[in-house]
Short mmCIF file of C-alpha atoms and ligand atoms in Angstrom, two decimals:
data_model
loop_
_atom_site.label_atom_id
_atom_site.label_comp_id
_atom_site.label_asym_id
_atom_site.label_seq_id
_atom_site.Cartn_x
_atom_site.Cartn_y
_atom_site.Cartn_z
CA UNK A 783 154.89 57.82 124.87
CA UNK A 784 156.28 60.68 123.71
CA UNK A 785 160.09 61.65 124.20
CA UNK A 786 161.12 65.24 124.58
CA UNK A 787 164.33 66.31 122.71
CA UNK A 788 164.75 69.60 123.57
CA UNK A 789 163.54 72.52 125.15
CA UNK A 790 163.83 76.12 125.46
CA UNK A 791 162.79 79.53 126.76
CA UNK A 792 162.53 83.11 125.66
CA UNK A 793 161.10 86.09 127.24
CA UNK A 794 158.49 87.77 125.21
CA UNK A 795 156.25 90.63 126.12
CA UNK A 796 152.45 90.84 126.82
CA UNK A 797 149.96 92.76 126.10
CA UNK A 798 151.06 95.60 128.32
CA UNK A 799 154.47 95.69 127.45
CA UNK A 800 155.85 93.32 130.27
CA UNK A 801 157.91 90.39 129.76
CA UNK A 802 156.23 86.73 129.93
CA UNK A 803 157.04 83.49 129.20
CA UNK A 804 157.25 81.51 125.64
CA UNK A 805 158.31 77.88 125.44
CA UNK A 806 159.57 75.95 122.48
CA UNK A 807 160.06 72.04 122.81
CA UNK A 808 161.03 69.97 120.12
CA UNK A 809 159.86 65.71 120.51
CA UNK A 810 159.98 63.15 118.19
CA UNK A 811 159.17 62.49 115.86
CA UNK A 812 160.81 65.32 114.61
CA UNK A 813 157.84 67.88 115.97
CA UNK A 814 158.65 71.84 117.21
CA UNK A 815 155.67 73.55 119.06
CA UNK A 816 155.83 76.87 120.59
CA UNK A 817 153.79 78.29 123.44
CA UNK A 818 153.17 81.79 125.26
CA UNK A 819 151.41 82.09 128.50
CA UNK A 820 149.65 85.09 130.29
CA UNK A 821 149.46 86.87 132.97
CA UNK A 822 146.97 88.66 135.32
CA UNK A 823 146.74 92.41 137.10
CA UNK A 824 143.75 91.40 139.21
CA UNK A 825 145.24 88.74 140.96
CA UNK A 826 143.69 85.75 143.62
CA UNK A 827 145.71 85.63 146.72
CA UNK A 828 145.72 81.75 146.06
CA UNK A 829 146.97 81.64 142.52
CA UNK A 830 150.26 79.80 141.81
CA UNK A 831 153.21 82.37 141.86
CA UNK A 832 154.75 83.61 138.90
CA UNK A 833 158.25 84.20 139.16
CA UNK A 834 159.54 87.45 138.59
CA UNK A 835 163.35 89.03 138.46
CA UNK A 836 162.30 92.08 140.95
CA UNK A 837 164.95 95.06 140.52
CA UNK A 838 164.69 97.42 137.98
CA UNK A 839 164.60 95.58 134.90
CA UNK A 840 160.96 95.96 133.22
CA UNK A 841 159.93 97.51 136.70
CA UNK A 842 160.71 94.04 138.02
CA UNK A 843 158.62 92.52 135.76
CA UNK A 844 161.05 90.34 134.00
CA UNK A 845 161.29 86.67 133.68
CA UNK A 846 164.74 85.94 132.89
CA UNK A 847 164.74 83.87 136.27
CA UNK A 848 161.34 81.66 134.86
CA UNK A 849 163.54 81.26 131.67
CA UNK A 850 166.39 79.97 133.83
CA UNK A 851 163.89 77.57 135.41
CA UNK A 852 163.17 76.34 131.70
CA UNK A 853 166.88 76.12 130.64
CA UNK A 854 168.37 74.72 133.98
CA UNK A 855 166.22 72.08 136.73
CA UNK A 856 163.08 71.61 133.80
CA UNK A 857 165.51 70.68 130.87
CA UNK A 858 167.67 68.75 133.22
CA UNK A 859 164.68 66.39 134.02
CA UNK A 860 162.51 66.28 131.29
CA UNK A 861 164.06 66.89 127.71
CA UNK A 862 165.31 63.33 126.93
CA UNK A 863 162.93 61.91 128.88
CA UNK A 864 159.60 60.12 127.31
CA UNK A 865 156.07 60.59 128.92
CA UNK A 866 153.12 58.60 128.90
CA UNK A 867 150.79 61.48 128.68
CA UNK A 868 150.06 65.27 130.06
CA UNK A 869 149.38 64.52 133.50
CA UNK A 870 152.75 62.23 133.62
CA UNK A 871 154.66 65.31 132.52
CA UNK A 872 152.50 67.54 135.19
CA UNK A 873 152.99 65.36 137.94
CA UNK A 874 156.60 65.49 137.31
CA UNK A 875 156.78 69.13 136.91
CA UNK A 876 155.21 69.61 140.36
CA UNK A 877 156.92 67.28 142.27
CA UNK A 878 160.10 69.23 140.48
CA UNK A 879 158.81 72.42 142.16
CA UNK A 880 158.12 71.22 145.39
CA UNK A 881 156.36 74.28 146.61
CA UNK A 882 153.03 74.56 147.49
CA UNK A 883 152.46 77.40 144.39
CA UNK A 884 155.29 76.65 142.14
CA UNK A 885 156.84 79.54 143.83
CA UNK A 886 160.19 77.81 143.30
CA UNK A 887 160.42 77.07 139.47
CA UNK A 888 157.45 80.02 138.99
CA UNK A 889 154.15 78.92 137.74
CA UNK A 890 154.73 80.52 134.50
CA UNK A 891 157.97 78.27 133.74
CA UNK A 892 155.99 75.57 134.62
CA UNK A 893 152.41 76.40 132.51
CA UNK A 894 154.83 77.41 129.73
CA UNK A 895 156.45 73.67 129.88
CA UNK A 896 152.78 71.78 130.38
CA UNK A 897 151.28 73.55 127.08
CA UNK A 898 154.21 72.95 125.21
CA UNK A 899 153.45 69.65 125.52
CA UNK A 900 150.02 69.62 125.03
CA UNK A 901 150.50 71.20 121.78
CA UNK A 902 153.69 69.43 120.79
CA UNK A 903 151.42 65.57 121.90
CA UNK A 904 148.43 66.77 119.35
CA UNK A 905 150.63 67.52 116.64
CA UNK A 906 152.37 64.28 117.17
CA UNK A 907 148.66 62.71 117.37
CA UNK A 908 147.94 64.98 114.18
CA UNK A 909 145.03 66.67 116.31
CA UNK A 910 143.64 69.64 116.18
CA UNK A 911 144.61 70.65 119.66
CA UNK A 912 140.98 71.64 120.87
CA UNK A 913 140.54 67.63 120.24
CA UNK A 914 143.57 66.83 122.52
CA UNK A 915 142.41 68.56 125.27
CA UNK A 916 139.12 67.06 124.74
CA UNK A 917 141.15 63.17 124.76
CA UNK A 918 142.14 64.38 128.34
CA UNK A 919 138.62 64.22 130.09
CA UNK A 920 136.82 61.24 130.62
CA UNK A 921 133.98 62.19 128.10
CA UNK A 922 135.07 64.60 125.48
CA UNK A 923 132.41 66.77 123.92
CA UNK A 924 133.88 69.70 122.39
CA UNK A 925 131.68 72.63 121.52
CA UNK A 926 131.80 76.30 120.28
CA UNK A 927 131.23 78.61 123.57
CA UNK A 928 129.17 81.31 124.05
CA UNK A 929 131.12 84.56 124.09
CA UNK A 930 130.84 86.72 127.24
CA UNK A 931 132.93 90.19 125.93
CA UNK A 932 133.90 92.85 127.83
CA UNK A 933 132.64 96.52 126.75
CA UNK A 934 133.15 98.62 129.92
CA UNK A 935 136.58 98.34 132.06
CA UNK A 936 137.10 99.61 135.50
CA UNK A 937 139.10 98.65 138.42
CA UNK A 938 142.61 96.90 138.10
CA UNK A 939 142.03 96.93 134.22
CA UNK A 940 141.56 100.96 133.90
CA UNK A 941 142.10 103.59 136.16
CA UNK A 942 139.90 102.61 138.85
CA UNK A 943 137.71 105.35 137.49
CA UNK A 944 134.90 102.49 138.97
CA UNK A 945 135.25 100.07 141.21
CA UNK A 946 133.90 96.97 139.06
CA UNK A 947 136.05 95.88 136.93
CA UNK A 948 134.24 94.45 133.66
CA UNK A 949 131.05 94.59 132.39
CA UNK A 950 130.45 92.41 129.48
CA UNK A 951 127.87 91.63 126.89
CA UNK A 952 126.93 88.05 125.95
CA UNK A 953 124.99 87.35 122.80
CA UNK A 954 122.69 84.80 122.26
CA UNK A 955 124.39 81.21 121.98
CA UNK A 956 122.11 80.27 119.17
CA UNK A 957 124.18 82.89 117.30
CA UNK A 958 127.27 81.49 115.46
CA UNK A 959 130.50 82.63 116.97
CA UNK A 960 130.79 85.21 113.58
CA UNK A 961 127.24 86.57 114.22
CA UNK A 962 127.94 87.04 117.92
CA UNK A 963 131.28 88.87 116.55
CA UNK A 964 128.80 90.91 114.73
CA UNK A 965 126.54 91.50 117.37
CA UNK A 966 128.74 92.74 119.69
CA UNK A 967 131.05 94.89 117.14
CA UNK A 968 127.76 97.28 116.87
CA UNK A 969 127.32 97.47 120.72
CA UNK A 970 130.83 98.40 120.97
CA UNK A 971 130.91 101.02 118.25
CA UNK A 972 127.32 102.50 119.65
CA UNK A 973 129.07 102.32 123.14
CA UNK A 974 132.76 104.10 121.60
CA UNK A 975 130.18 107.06 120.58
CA UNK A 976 128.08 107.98 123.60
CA UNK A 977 131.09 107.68 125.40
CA UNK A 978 132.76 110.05 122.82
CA UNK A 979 130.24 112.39 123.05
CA UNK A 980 128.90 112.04 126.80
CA UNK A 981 132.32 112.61 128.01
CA UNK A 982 134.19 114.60 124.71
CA UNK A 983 136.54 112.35 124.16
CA UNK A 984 137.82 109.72 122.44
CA UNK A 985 137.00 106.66 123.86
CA UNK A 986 140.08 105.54 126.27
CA UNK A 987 140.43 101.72 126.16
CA UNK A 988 141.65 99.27 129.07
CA UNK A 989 144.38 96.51 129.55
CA UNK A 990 141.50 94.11 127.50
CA UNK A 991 140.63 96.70 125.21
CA UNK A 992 137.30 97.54 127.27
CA UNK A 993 136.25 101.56 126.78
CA UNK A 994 136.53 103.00 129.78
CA UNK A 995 134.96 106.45 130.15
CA UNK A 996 135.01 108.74 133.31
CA UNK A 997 131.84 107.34 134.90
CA UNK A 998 131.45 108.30 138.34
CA UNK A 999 129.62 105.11 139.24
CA UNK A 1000 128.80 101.44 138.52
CA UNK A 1001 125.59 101.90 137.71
CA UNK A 1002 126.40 104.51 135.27
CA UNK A 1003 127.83 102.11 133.50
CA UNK A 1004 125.24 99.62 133.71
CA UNK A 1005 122.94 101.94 132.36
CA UNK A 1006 125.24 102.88 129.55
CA UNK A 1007 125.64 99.30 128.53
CA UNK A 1008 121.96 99.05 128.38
CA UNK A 1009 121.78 102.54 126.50
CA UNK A 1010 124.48 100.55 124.18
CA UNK A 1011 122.72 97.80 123.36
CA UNK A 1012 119.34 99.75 122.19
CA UNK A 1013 121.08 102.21 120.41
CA UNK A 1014 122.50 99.16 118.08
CA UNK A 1015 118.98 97.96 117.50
CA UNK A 1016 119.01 94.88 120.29
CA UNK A 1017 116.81 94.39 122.53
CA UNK A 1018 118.67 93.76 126.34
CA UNK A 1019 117.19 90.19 127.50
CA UNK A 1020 116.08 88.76 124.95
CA UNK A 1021 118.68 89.52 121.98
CA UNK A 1022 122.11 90.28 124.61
CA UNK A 1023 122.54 89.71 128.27
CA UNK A 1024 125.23 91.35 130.42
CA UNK A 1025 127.51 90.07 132.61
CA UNK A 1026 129.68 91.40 135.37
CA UNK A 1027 133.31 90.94 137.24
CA UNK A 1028 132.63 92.48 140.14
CA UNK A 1029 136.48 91.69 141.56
CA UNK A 1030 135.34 92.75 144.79
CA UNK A 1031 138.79 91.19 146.23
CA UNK A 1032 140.26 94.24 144.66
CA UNK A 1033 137.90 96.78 147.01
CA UNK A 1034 137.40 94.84 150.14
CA UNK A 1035 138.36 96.88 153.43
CA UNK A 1036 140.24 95.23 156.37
CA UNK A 1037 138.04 94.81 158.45
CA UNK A 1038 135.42 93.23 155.59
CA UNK A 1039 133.14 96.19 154.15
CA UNK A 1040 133.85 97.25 150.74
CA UNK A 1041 134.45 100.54 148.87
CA UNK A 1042 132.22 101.04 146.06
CA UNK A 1043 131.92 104.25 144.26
CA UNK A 1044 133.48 105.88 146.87
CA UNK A 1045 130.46 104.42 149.19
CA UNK A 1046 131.32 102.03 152.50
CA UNK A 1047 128.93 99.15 152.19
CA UNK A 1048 129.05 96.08 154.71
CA UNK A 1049 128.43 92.49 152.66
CA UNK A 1050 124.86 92.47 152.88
CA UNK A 1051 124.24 96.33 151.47
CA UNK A 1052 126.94 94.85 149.21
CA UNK A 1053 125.19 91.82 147.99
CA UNK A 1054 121.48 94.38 147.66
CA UNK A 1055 123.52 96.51 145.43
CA UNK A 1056 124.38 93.56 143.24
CA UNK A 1057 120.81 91.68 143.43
CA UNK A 1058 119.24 95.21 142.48
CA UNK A 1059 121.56 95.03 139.52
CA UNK A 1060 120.31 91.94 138.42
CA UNK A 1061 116.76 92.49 138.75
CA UNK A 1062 117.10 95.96 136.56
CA UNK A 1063 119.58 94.15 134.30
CA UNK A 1064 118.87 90.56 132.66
CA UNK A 1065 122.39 89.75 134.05
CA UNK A 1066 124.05 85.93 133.05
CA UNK A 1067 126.82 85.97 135.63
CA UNK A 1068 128.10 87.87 138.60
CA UNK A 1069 131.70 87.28 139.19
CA UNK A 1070 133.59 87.91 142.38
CA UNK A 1071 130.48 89.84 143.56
CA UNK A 1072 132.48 89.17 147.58
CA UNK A 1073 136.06 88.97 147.86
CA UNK A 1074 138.09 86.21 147.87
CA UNK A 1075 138.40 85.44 151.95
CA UNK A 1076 134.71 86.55 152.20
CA UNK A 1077 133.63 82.61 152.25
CA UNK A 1078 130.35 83.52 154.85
CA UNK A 1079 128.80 85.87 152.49
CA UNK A 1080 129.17 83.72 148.98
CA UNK A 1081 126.22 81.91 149.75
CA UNK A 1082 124.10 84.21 150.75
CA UNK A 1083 124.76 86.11 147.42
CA UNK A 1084 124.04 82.91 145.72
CA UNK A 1085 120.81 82.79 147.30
CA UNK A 1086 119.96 85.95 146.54
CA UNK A 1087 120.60 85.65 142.25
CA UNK A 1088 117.80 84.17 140.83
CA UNK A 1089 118.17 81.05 138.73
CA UNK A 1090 118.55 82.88 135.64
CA UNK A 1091 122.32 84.54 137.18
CA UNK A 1092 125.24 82.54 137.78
CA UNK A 1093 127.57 83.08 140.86
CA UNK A 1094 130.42 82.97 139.01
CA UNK A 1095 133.77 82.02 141.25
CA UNK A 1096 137.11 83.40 139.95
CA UNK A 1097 139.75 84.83 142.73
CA UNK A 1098 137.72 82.39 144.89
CA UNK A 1099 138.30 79.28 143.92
CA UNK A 1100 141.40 80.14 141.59
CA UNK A 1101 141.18 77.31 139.90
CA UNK A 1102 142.30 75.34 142.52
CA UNK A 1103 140.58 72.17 142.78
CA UNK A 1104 141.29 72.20 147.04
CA UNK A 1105 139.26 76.27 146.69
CA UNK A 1106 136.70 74.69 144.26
CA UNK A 1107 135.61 71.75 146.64
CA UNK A 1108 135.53 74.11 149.82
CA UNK A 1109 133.09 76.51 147.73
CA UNK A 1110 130.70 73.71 146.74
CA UNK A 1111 130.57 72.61 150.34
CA UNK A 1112 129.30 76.38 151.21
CA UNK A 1113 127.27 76.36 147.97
CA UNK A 1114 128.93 79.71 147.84
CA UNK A 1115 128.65 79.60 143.93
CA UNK A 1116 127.40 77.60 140.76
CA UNK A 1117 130.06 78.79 137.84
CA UNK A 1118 133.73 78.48 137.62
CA UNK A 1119 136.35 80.85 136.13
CA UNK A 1120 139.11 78.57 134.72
CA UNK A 1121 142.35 80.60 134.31
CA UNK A 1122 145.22 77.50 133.78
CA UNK A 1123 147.58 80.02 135.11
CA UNK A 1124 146.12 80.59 138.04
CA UNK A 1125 146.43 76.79 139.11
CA UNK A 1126 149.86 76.09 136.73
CA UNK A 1127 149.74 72.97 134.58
CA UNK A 1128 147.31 71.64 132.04
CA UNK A 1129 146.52 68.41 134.13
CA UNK A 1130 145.65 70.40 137.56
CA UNK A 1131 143.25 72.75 135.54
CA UNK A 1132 141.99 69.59 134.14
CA UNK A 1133 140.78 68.49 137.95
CA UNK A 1134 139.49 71.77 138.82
CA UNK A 1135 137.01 71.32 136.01
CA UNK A 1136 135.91 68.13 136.53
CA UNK A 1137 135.39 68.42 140.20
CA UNK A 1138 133.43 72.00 138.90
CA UNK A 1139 131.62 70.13 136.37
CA UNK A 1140 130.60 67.42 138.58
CA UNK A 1141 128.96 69.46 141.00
CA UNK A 1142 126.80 70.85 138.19
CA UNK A 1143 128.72 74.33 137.86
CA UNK A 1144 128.55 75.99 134.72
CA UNK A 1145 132.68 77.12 133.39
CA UNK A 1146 133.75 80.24 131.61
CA UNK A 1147 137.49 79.87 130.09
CA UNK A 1148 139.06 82.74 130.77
CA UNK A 1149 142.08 84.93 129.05
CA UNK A 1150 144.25 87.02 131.56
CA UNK A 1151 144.71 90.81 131.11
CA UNK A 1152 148.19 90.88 129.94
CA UNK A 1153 148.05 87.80 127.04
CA UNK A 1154 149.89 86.98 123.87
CA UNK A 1155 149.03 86.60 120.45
CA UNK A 1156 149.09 82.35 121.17
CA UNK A 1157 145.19 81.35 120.87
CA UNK A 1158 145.54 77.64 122.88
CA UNK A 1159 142.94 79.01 124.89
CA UNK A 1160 140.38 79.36 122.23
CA UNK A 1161 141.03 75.17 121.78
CA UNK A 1162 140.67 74.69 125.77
CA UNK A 1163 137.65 76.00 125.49
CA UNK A 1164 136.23 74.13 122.63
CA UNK A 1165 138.25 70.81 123.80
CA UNK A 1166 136.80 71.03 127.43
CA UNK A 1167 133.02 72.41 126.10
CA UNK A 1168 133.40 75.58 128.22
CA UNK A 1169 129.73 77.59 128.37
CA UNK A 1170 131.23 80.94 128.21
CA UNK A 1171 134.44 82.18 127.20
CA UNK A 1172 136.26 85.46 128.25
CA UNK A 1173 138.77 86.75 126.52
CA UNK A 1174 138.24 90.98 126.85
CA UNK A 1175 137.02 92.92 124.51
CA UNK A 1176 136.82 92.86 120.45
CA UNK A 1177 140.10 94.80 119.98
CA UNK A 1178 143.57 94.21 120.36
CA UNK A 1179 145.13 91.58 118.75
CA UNK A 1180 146.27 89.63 121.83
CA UNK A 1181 142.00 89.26 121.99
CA UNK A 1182 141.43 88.65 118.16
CA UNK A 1183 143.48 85.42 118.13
CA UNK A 1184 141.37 83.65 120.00
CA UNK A 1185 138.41 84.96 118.69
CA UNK A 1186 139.94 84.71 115.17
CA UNK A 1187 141.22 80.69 116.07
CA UNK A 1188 137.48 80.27 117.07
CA UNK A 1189 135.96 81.06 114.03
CA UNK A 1190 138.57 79.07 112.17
CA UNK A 1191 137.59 76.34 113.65
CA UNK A 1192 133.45 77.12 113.60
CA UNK A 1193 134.45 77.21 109.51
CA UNK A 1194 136.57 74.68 109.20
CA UNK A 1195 134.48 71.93 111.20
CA UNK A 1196 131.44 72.88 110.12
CA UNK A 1197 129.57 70.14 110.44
CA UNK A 1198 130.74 69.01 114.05
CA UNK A 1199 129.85 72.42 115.32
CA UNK A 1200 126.51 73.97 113.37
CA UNK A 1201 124.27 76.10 115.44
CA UNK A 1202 120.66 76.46 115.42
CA UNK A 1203 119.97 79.48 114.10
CA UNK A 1204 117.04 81.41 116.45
C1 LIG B 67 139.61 88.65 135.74
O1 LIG B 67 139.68 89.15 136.85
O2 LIG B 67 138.67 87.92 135.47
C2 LIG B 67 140.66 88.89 134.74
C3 LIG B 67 140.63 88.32 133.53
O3 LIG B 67 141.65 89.73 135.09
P1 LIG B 67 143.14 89.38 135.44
O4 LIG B 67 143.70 88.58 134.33
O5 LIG B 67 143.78 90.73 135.59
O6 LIG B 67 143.08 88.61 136.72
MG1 LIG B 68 137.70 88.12 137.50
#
């Protein structure tokens, strides 16, 4: 059991400037945790709703109305209370909201609440907290992940200067977490200076810290990626792989055709586009390659990556266990993107993987584009033995945390974690 004394709220900013929520909860014995939580630009239709002030204040950005949530109905019926465990303090956080998207309490008030606890229960526990959220699943296997990092930014992340929104390299995961670091730090730097000098200027970053030159089209980028990657010395396939987020939700038409590159393309000249990309490209995921309502044409992109590409789900399934059952009924993909504020508590992100997992999907934990300094999700993703994680790109310190709290812990548990060196 564990008793919560008290609990509070404060509005801090993100990584763009906007205001987000911060919890602090105090529970005995004698134990004070604080906790920030993020938030996205490219959002899922079906994601749990934030809530947000509206009117003029931070462009109606602020949370002062989450805060209240924290302060008024959440103290009222949890601080003084003692729970058996997270998903006791989840299931009573919902049934406080009562909506179908925390729309009434707003999902970050809520997410805010849930990783206090998880936080404040390891400390209690004395656990390093990538071990408590390994206690929560049924067989707990935590491992280092293997870091998928964004170089290129366009879409909802830059100025739209390209429809796709990442592209991201992924080192080899028999690399250590400080030689993928490594790896990637050249590719980035080698990247910074053709786009310097292709384009005379200094390379313009994104909201995850992504360079994000003029290119006129996706495949322009593609091919500077690959340019990226030989200039450092690596060879593309066998030393680094890319990966994309297509976030096609974010340039589907009404009526179901998409705008690429300025180019109308129904699904299926959509889905060639994408498969020609990954036969030029070794390519180790494709996310949101459809949009999120496009549930016919998932599967037929599925069928069309070879084994060797995942069809990576985010503003598809949303982390929503009820999404993430529907798509493996389709077989409209075979990865998940696990964003626990897309869904809202610890305990519901919790299901969403499991039901993922048991299906045989792969799982990349993923940061949002606005985030905080707080690096929780570097544990999740050790505690819950994520394959990939995605966190943006190499700069920025609301990026470095996590990265930074994963190589604390690859140093610090050595021996639990080694990797075979290729
Ligand atoms: C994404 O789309 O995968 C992403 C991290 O962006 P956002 O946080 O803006 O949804
Ligand atoms: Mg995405």
């Amino acid at each position: 059991m564990i008793r919560i004394e008290q609990l509070d709220g404060l509005e801090v900013l993100d990584s763009r400037g906007r205001p987000t929520v911060a919890a602090t909860m105090v529970v005995k014995p004698g134990v004070r945790v604080s906790i920030s939580v993020p938030s996205g630009a490219s959002i899922g239709k079906a994601e749990a709703q934030e809530l947000r002030d509206g009117g003029r204040r931070f462009g109606g950005f602020g949370c002062r109305a989450a805060i209240a949530s924290i302060l008024g109905p959440i103290s009222t019926a949890v601080a003084r209370e003692s729970f058996e465990n997270q998903e006791h303090l989840d299931t009573r956080l919902c049934e406080l909201d009562g909506s179908p998207n925390k729309s009434h309490l707003g999902a970050n008030a809520i997410l805010a609440v849930s990783l206090a606890f998880a936080r404040a229960a390891a400390k209690v526990r004395k656990q390093e907290l990538f071990d408590y959220f390994a206690s929560l699943l049924p067989e707990s296997r935590p491992a280092l992940p293997q870091l998928s990092v964004n170089l290129f930014s366009g879409g909802k992340h830059a100025f739209g200067q390209v429809s796709i929104q990442d592209l991201l390299v992924v080192p080899s995961k028999c690399l250590s977490i400080a030689d993928q670091l490594a790896v990637v730090y050249e590719v980035y730097q080698n990247a910074a200076a053709i786009a310097a000098k292709r384009y005379q200027s200094r390379a313009l970053t994104a909201d995850e810290g992504g360079l994000a030159p003029p290119f006129k089209t996706s495949a322009e980028m593609f091919e500077t990626a690959a340019e990226a990657v030989e200039a450092a010395g690596y060879q593309l396939g066998a030393d680094i792989r890319l990966a994309v987020d297509v976030a096609s939700s974010h340039f589907v038409q009404p009526h179901g055709s998409y705008r690429l590159d300025g180019q109308t393309l129904r699904p299926n000249e959509l889905i060639d586009c994408i498969a020609q990309w990954a036969e030029t490209y070794p390519l180790v995921s494709v996310e949101d390659g459809l949009s999120e309502d496009d549930w016919t044409h998932w599967p037929d992109l599925r069928k069309r990556l070879n084994d060797g590409t995942l069809t990576l789900a985010d503003d598809l399934t949303c982390t929503n266990p009820e999404r993430i059952r529907r798509a493996i009924d389709f077989a409209a993909a075979n990865a998940l993107l696990l964003k626990v504020n897309q869904i809202g508590t610890v305990s519901e992100a919790k299901n969403a993987y499991l039901i993922a997992r048991e299906a045989g999907w792969k799982i990349s934990v993923s940061a949002r584009s606005g985030e905080t300094e707080d690096d929780w999700l570097a544990d999740l993703a050790v505690g819950w033995n994520g394959d990939f994680i995605k966190v943006g790109s190499i700069t920025q310190s609301e990026r470095l945390s996590k990265y930074n709290r994963l190589l604390t812990i690859e140093h610090e548990f050595e021996s639990r974690f080694s990797r075979l060196q290729p």
